[in-house]
Coordinates of C-alpha atoms in Angstrom, one line a residue:
M1 CA 103.4 106.1 97.5
A2 CA 99.7 108.1 97.3
I3 CA 96.3 108.3 99.1
P4 CA 93.0 110.2 101.1
K5 CA 88.9 110.4 102.3
K6 CA 86.4 111.7 105.3
L7 CA 83.7 113.6 107.8
M8 CA 80.4 114.6 109.5
K9 CA 77.2 114.4 111.8
I10 CA 76.6 113.9 115.7
A11 CA 73.9 112.0 117.3
A12 CA 71.8 113.7 120.0
V13 CA 71.7 110.3 121.9
C14 CA 74.4 110.2 124.5
S15 CA 75.7 106.7 123.8
V16 CA 79.5 107.6 123.2
A17 CA 80.7 104.1 124.2
A18 CA 81.1 103.0 120.7
L19 CA 83.3 105.8 119.7
G20 CA 84.6 108.4 122.3
L21 CA 83.0 111.3 120.5
A22 CA 83.8 114.4 122.3
A23 CA 80.5 114.6 124.9
C24 CA 77.0 114.1 124.6
S25 CA 75.9 117.5 126.0
S26 CA 78.3 119.1 123.4
P27 CA 80.5 118.1 120.6
K28 CA 83.2 120.5 121.9
G29 CA 84.8 118.4 124.6
G30 CA 84.1 117.3 128.0
D31 CA 83.3 113.7 129.2
N32 CA 84.4 110.9 127.0
G33 CA 81.8 108.6 128.2
K34 CA 84.1 106.6 130.4
G35 CA 84.3 109.2 133.3
A36 CA 87.4 110.8 132.0
E37 CA 87.7 114.4 130.7
T38 CA 88.5 114.7 127.1
A39 CA 91.6 116.9 126.2
K40 CA 91.0 120.3 124.8
S41 CA 93.9 119.7 122.6
I42 CA 96.4 117.2 121.2
K43 CA 99.4 117.2 119.5
V44 CA 99.6 115.5 116.1
A45 CA 103.1 115.0 114.1
A46 CA 102.9 114.1 110.5
L47 CA 105.3 113.6 107.7
E48 CA 105.8 116.2 105.2
S49 CA 106.0 114.1 102.3
A50 CA 105.3 114.6 98.6
Y51 CA 101.5 115.2 99.5
G52 CA 102.6 118.3 101.2
Q53 CA 100.9 120.2 104.1
D54 CA 97.8 121.5 102.8
G55 CA 95.8 118.4 103.3
W56 CA 96.6 118.1 107.1
K57 CA 96.1 121.6 107.7
A58 CA 92.6 121.1 106.4
V59 CA 91.9 118.0 108.4
T60 CA 93.4 119.3 111.6
E61 CA 90.9 122.3 111.2
A62 CA 88.0 120.3 110.3
F63 CA 88.5 118.0 113.2
T64 CA 88.5 121.0 115.6
K65 CA 85.4 122.4 114.2
Q66 CA 83.7 119.0 114.4
T67 CA 85.0 118.0 118.2
G68 CA 86.2 121.2 119.6
I69 CA 89.4 119.8 120.2
K70 CA 92.4 121.8 119.0
V71 CA 95.3 120.3 117.0
E72 CA 98.9 121.3 117.5
L73 CA 100.1 120.1 114.1
Q74 CA 103.9 119.4 113.6
M75 CA 105.0 118.5 110.1
N76 CA 108.6 117.8 109.1
K77 CA 110.3 116.2 106.3
N78 CA 112.7 114.6 108.7
L79 CA 110.0 113.6 111.2
E80 CA 112.2 110.9 112.8
D81 CA 114.6 113.3 113.8
A82 CA 112.2 115.8 115.1
I83 CA 110.3 113.8 117.3
G84 CA 112.8 111.4 118.1
A85 CA 114.7 114.0 120.0
Q86 CA 111.2 115.2 121.7
M87 CA 110.3 111.5 122.9
K88 CA 113.6 111.2 124.3
A89 CA 112.9 114.1 126.5
G90 CA 109.6 112.7 127.3
D91 CA 107.7 115.0 125.1
Y92 CA 105.4 112.7 123.0
P93 CA 103.1 113.5 120.3
D94 CA 99.4 112.1 120.7
V95 CA 99.2 110.9 117.0
V96 CA 102.1 110.2 114.5
H97 CA 101.7 109.6 111.0
L98 CA 104.8 107.8 109.9
A99 CA 104.9 104.6 107.7
L100 CA 106.7 101.3 108.0
G101 CA 109.5 100.9 105.6
R102 CA 111.4 104.0 105.9
E103 CA 115.3 104.2 106.0
K104 CA 115.5 105.3 109.7
G105 CA 112.6 102.7 111.0
L106 CA 111.4 104.6 113.6
T107 CA 107.9 103.1 113.5
E108 CA 109.7 99.5 113.3
T109 CA 111.5 100.5 116.5
M110 CA 108.3 101.5 118.3
V111 CA 106.6 98.3 117.2
K112 CA 109.7 96.2 118.4
D113 CA 109.8 98.2 121.6
K114 CA 106.1 97.5 121.8
A115 CA 105.8 101.3 122.6
L116 CA 102.3 101.9 120.6
T117 CA 98.8 102.1 122.1
D118 CA 96.3 99.3 120.9
I119 CA 93.8 100.9 118.8
T120 CA 91.9 97.9 118.0
D121 CA 88.6 99.6 119.8
V122 CA 88.8 102.7 117.3
L123 CA 87.7 100.2 114.6
D124 CA 84.1 99.9 116.2
M125 CA 83.9 103.7 116.6
K126 CA 81.8 105.6 114.8
V127 CA 83.5 108.2 112.5
P128 CA 83.0 111.5 114.3
G129 CA 80.1 113.3 112.4
E130 CA 78.9 110.4 110.5
E131 CA 76.9 107.1 111.2
K132 CA 79.3 104.4 110.1
T133 CA 82.2 102.9 112.0
V134 CA 86.0 103.0 111.1
K135 CA 85.6 99.4 110.0
E136 CA 82.6 99.8 108.1
K137 CA 84.4 102.7 106.0
L138 CA 87.6 100.8 105.5
I139 CA 88.4 98.9 102.4
P140 CA 88.1 95.3 103.1
G141 CA 91.5 93.8 103.4
F142 CA 93.3 96.6 104.8
L143 CA 93.4 95.1 108.4
E144 CA 94.8 91.5 107.4
S145 CA 98.6 91.9 107.7
T146 CA 101.3 93.0 110.0
N147 CA 101.1 96.2 108.6
T148 CA 98.4 97.1 110.9
N149 CA 98.7 94.1 113.4
P150 CA 102.3 93.9 113.7
Y151 CA 102.2 91.1 116.3
G152 CA 100.5 88.5 114.1
D153 CA 97.3 88.9 116.5
D154 CA 93.8 90.3 116.1
K155 CA 95.1 93.7 117.6
T156 CA 95.5 96.6 115.6
Y157 CA 98.3 99.0 116.5
L158 CA 98.7 100.8 113.2
A159 CA 96.0 102.8 111.3
P160 CA 96.2 102.2 107.4
M161 CA 96.7 105.7 105.8
F162 CA 97.1 106.9 102.2
Y163 CA 96.9 103.9 99.8
T164 CA 98.0 103.4 96.3
P165 CA 97.8 100.4 93.9
T166 CA 101.0 99.6 92.4
G167 CA 101.7 98.2 89.0
F168 CA 103.1 98.8 85.6
Y169 CA 102.8 102.3 84.8
Y170 CA 102.8 103.3 81.1
D171 CA 101.7 105.7 78.3
V172 CA 98.4 104.3 77.1
N173 CA 98.7 106.3 73.8
L174 CA 102.1 104.6 73.1
L175 CA 100.4 101.4 72.9
K176 CA 97.5 102.6 70.9
K177 CA 99.6 104.4 68.1
N178 CA 101.5 101.2 67.6
G179 CA 98.5 99.0 67.8
W180 CA 99.8 97.0 70.7
E181 CA 97.7 95.5 73.5
A182 CA 98.5 95.6 77.1
P183 CA 99.7 92.1 77.9
T184 CA 97.7 89.9 80.2
T185 CA 100.2 87.2 80.7
W186 CA 104.0 87.2 81.0
D187 CA 104.3 85.4 77.6
E188 CA 102.3 88.3 76.0
M189 CA 104.7 90.7 78.0
W190 CA 107.9 89.1 76.4
A191 CA 106.5 89.1 72.9
L192 CA 105.5 93.0 73.2
G193 CA 109.2 93.4 74.6
D194 CA 110.3 92.0 71.2
K195 CA 108.1 94.2 69.1
A196 CA 109.4 97.3 71.1
K197 CA 112.7 96.5 70.5
E198 CA 112.4 96.4 66.7
K199 CA 111.2 100.1 67.1
G200 CA 114.0 101.0 69.5
I201 CA 111.8 101.1 72.6
S202 CA 112.9 99.2 75.7
L203 CA 110.2 97.2 77.3
F204 CA 111.2 98.4 81.1
A205 CA 112.4 100.8 83.0
Y206 CA 112.4 101.4 87.0
P207 CA 113.1 104.4 89.2
T208 CA 115.4 102.5 91.6
A209 CA 115.7 98.8 92.3
G210 CA 114.0 99.1 95.5
Y211 CA 110.7 99.7 93.5
F212 CA 110.6 96.1 92.7
D213 CA 109.0 95.6 95.8
A214 CA 105.9 96.8 93.9
I215 CA 106.4 93.5 91.6
L216 CA 107.6 91.2 94.2
Y217 CA 104.8 90.8 96.5
A218 CA 102.2 90.6 93.7
L219 CA 104.4 87.8 91.9
L220 CA 104.7 85.8 95.0
Y221 CA 100.9 85.5 95.0
E222 CA 100.9 84.9 91.2
A223 CA 103.7 82.0 91.8
G224 CA 102.2 80.1 94.7
G225 CA 99.1 81.9 96.3
A226 CA 98.7 82.8 99.8
D227 CA 100.7 79.9 101.3
F228 CA 103.9 80.7 99.4
F229 CA 103.6 84.4 100.2
Q230 CA 103.6 83.6 103.8
K231 CA 106.4 81.5 103.6
A232 CA 108.5 83.7 101.6
T233 CA 107.7 86.6 103.6
T234 CA 108.7 84.9 107.0
F235 CA 111.8 83.5 105.8
Q236 CA 110.9 79.8 105.9
D237 CA 113.4 77.3 105.5
G238 CA 114.0 76.2 101.9
V239 CA 111.2 78.6 100.6
W240 CA 113.6 79.8 97.8
D241 CA 114.5 76.1 96.8
T242 CA 111.1 75.5 95.5
P243 CA 109.3 75.6 91.9
E244 CA 107.4 78.4 93.0
A245 CA 110.6 80.6 93.8
Q246 CA 112.1 79.6 90.6
Q247 CA 109.1 81.2 88.7
V248 CA 109.9 84.3 90.7
F249 CA 113.6 84.3 89.7
D250 CA 112.7 83.7 86.2
V251 CA 110.2 86.6 85.9
L252 CA 112.4 89.1 87.6
A253 CA 115.6 88.2 85.8
K254 CA 113.6 88.4 82.5
I255 CA 112.5 91.8 83.5
A256 CA 116.0 92.7 84.0
S257 CA 116.9 91.5 80.5
Y258 CA 114.4 93.6 78.9
T259 CA 115.2 96.9 80.9
D260 CA 116.9 99.9 79.2
K261 CA 120.7 99.7 79.8
V262 CA 120.7 103.5 81.1
V263 CA 118.5 102.6 84.2
P264 CA 121.2 101.5 86.7
A265 CA 123.5 104.4 86.4
Q266 CA 120.5 106.6 87.2
A267 CA 118.8 104.4 89.9
N268 CA 119.5 106.4 92.7
K269 CA 118.1 109.2 94.9
Q270 CA 119.5 112.1 92.8
D271 CA 118.6 110.7 89.3
F272 CA 115.6 108.5 89.6
T273 CA 113.3 110.9 87.9
K274 CA 115.6 110.4 84.8
N275 CA 114.6 106.9 84.7
Q276 CA 110.7 107.9 85.1
Q277 CA 111.2 110.1 82.4
L278 CA 111.9 107.2 79.9
I279 CA 108.3 106.3 80.3
L280 CA 107.3 109.9 79.3
D281 CA 109.3 110.2 76.6
D282 CA 108.1 106.7 75.1
K283 CA 111.8 105.4 75.2
A284 CA 110.5 102.5 77.5
I285 CA 107.0 101.1 78.0
F286 CA 106.4 100.1 81.6
M287 CA 108.1 100.9 85.0
P288 CA 107.0 99.6 88.6
N289 CA 105.4 102.5 90.6
G290 CA 102.7 103.8 92.6
D291 CA 100.2 106.5 92.1
W292 CA 102.5 109.1 93.5
V293 CA 104.6 109.1 90.3
V294 CA 101.8 111.2 88.5
G295 CA 102.1 114.0 90.8
E296 CA 105.9 113.7 91.3
M297 CA 106.2 114.1 87.3
K298 CA 103.3 116.5 86.9
D299 CA 105.8 119.2 85.1
A300 CA 107.8 117.0 83.3
P301 CA 107.9 117.1 79.5
R302 CA 106.1 114.2 77.8
A303 CA 105.3 112.7 74.5
D304 CA 102.4 114.1 72.5
G305 CA 99.0 112.5 73.6
F306 CA 100.8 111.0 76.7
E307 CA 98.2 109.3 79.0
W308 CA 99.0 107.7 82.3
G309 CA 97.9 104.0 82.4
N310 CA 98.4 101.2 85.0
I311 CA 98.1 97.5 84.6
A312 CA 98.4 94.6 87.1
L313 CA 101.2 92.1 87.0
P314 CA 100.3 89.8 83.9
A315 CA 99.2 86.2 84.9
M316 CA 101.5 83.2 84.7
K317 CA 99.3 81.7 82.2
A318 CA 96.3 82.7 80.3
G319 CA 93.2 82.9 82.6
G320 CA 95.3 82.8 85.8
D321 CA 94.9 85.5 88.6
R322 CA 96.5 88.9 88.3
Y323 CA 97.7 90.8 91.2
A324 CA 98.6 94.3 92.2
T325 CA 100.4 95.0 95.4
T326 CA 98.7 97.8 97.5
F327 CA 101.0 100.1 99.6
F328 CA 99.7 102.2 102.3
E329 CA 101.2 104.3 104.9
Q330 CA 100.3 104.1 108.8
A331 CA 99.3 106.6 111.6
W332 CA 99.7 105.6 115.3
I333 CA 99.4 106.5 118.9
P334 CA 102.7 106.1 121.1
A335 CA 102.1 104.3 124.1
K336 CA 103.1 107.3 126.4
A337 CA 100.8 109.8 124.7
K338 CA 99.0 111.9 127.1
N339 CA 95.7 112.0 125.5
V340 CA 94.8 108.8 124.1
D341 CA 91.1 109.3 124.2
A342 CA 91.2 112.4 122.2
A343 CA 93.8 110.8 120.0
K344 CA 91.6 107.9 118.9
Q345 CA 89.0 110.2 118.0
F346 CA 91.5 112.1 115.7
I347 CA 92.3 108.6 114.2
A348 CA 88.7 107.8 113.6
F349 CA 88.3 111.1 111.9
L350 CA 90.9 110.4 109.5
Y351 CA 88.3 108.1 107.8
S352 CA 85.4 110.8 107.6
D353 CA 84.4 112.1 104.1
A354 CA 85.4 115.6 105.4
A355 CA 89.3 114.5 105.9
A356 CA 89.0 112.3 102.8
K357 CA 87.9 115.2 100.8
A358 CA 90.5 117.5 102.3
F359 CA 93.7 115.1 101.5
A360 CA 92.2 114.4 97.9
S361 CA 92.0 118.4 97.1
T362 CA 95.1 119.3 97.3
A363 CA 97.7 119.9 94.4
S364 CA 99.5 116.5 95.3
P365 CA 96.4 114.6 96.4
A366 CA 96.3 111.5 98.8
F367 CA 93.6 108.9 99.1
Q368 CA 92.2 107.3 102.2
P369 CA 91.5 103.4 102.0
I370 CA 87.8 104.0 102.3
T371 CA 85.1 102.4 100.3
N372 CA 83.9 105.5 98.5
A373 CA 87.4 106.5 97.9
G374 CA 86.3 107.1 94.1
D375 CA 84.2 109.9 95.1
F376 CA 87.0 112.1 95.5
M377 CA 89.1 111.4 92.8
S378 CA 89.6 113.0 89.4
A379 CA 89.1 110.8 86.3
E380 CA 92.8 110.5 85.8
K381 CA 93.1 109.1 89.4
K382 CA 90.3 106.8 88.8
A383 CA 91.9 105.4 85.8
V384 CA 95.0 104.3 87.8
Y385 CA 93.1 103.4 91.1
G386 CA 90.5 101.4 89.1
I387 CA 93.0 98.8 88.6
Y388 CA 91.3 96.4 91.0
D389 CA 87.8 97.2 89.1
N390 CA 89.3 95.3 86.1
G391 CA 89.7 92.0 87.8
A392 CA 93.1 92.4 89.5
K393 CA 93.4 91.2 93.1
A394 CA 95.0 93.4 95.9
V395 CA 97.8 92.1 97.8
V396 CA 98.4 93.8 101.3
G397 CA 101.3 93.1 103.5
G398 CA 105.2 92.2 102.9
I399 CA 108.2 90.8 104.5
A400 CA 107.8 90.6 108.1
G401 CA 110.1 92.4 110.7
T402 CA 113.1 93.6 108.4
N403 CA 114.3 95.5 105.4
E404 CA 117.4 93.6 104.9
W405 CA 115.8 91.3 102.3
K406 CA 116.1 94.3 99.9
Q407 CA 120.1 94.1 100.0
A408 CA 119.9 90.6 98.7
L409 CA 116.6 90.2 96.6
L410 CA 116.1 93.7 95.2
F411 CA 119.0 95.6 94.9
P412 CA 121.1 93.2 92.6
I413 CA 118.5 93.9 89.9
D414 CA 120.8 96.8 88.8
S415 CA 123.6 94.4 88.6
L416 CA 121.4 92.0 86.8
V417 CA 120.6 94.7 84.0
S418 CA 124.2 95.8 83.6
G419 CA 125.5 92.3 83.6
S420 CA 127.8 92.5 86.6
M421 CA 126.1 89.7 88.3
T422 CA 124.8 86.5 87.0
K423 CA 121.2 85.1 87.8
Q424 CA 122.8 82.3 89.8
Q425 CA 124.8 84.6 92.1
W426 CA 121.8 86.5 92.7
I427 CA 119.7 83.5 93.7
D428 CA 122.6 82.2 95.8
G429 CA 122.6 85.5 97.6
V430 CA 119.0 85.3 98.2
K431 CA 119.2 81.9 99.7
A432 CA 122.0 82.7 101.9
K433 CA 120.3 86.1 103.3
N434 CA 117.2 84.0 103.9
N435 CA 118.9 81.8 106.1
D436 CA 120.8 84.5 108.1
I437 CA 117.8 86.4 108.9
R438 CA 115.9 83.3 109.8
A439 CA 118.7 82.4 112.1
T440 CA 118.9 85.8 113.5
L441 CA 115.2 85.9 114.3
A442 CA 115.2 82.5 115.9
S443 CA 118.0 83.7 118.4
K444 CA 115.9 86.4 119.6

């Protein structure tokens, strides 16, 4: 997914209680306001993702310049393996950037084992070098799900990082040159699909079936609002037997029926970019994706006049609410970190303008979920991130506590497209898996 923003200014007054800035007498370390000595250095472990290393290097350097606290930065594409072995040996990073939802599930394991530090107090800290608190800088809504408060209470253990709006990514020019309008309702979407078919263009493609989570959460809201979303994402009994669920099944199945038939064979880790290329070649119109696809395909060939666009899910009916799922990554502090106070300062600093600018200024920019994120975006990025400025509502959060749902709910999309599974077989599998997971959770 994609995301960045942050930094600057220390007051001369020595009231550090609100934030654990480095020290009153000097911004270069010392007493943290609680009688404890602030660490002179911290260890930060960050995933080396598609965003690269440059942003993190610049941020850690800026943090040291601001606070005097040195940072030992560790980055690895397989961060779980690297720090997992270290932690087993008792060597814990002070700050970790590693999101929920990854295949190896290290962050979920830390949550399950209650091995994270409560960072709720960081929200009321002033961002180092600035006058606003962390909470004041954050976009509203990012602290209202289990993605940050994993135990369903008001305590935050996971700091939101690198956000990206998902939706249907497409070539704006393809619609323009054909005289087509971006659909605002699902009925308009299917009508567009029929028009496109006459020209030999598919309505949909997708990288892999797992990308349908970009559609699913927003679709749950469209079908039944917050109440249905909560029931579906917590495996409530009978939730998939409801009229709201039937709407979800109907839309997803119809998307499958309008998907280019070459997609399933390429919907894997090796070939998924070939499916994304269908959009760039104007062979398909829409694909579910996130902002990261722009950087991921930056060197790929494309149709003349190609222009990235992104729309929220069409509404169920004219005038209805439209939603777009927002994904974001997480940073956290292990409970056994040795330098918790300095680590909290670093977490707070991640929301500074200086940090935001650093993350946004790389070849593959990432954007922090702060209210002035647009200040650091190119015109192209603003066009993608502006989805919420055009009336779409953000959906934050997802399925609670497990990734098993993907096996039953999303992965069969390939089989629906190829015709090797019927719609009813898929629905039956979803209901059975929902019951299995609910029973498993109840027994714990």
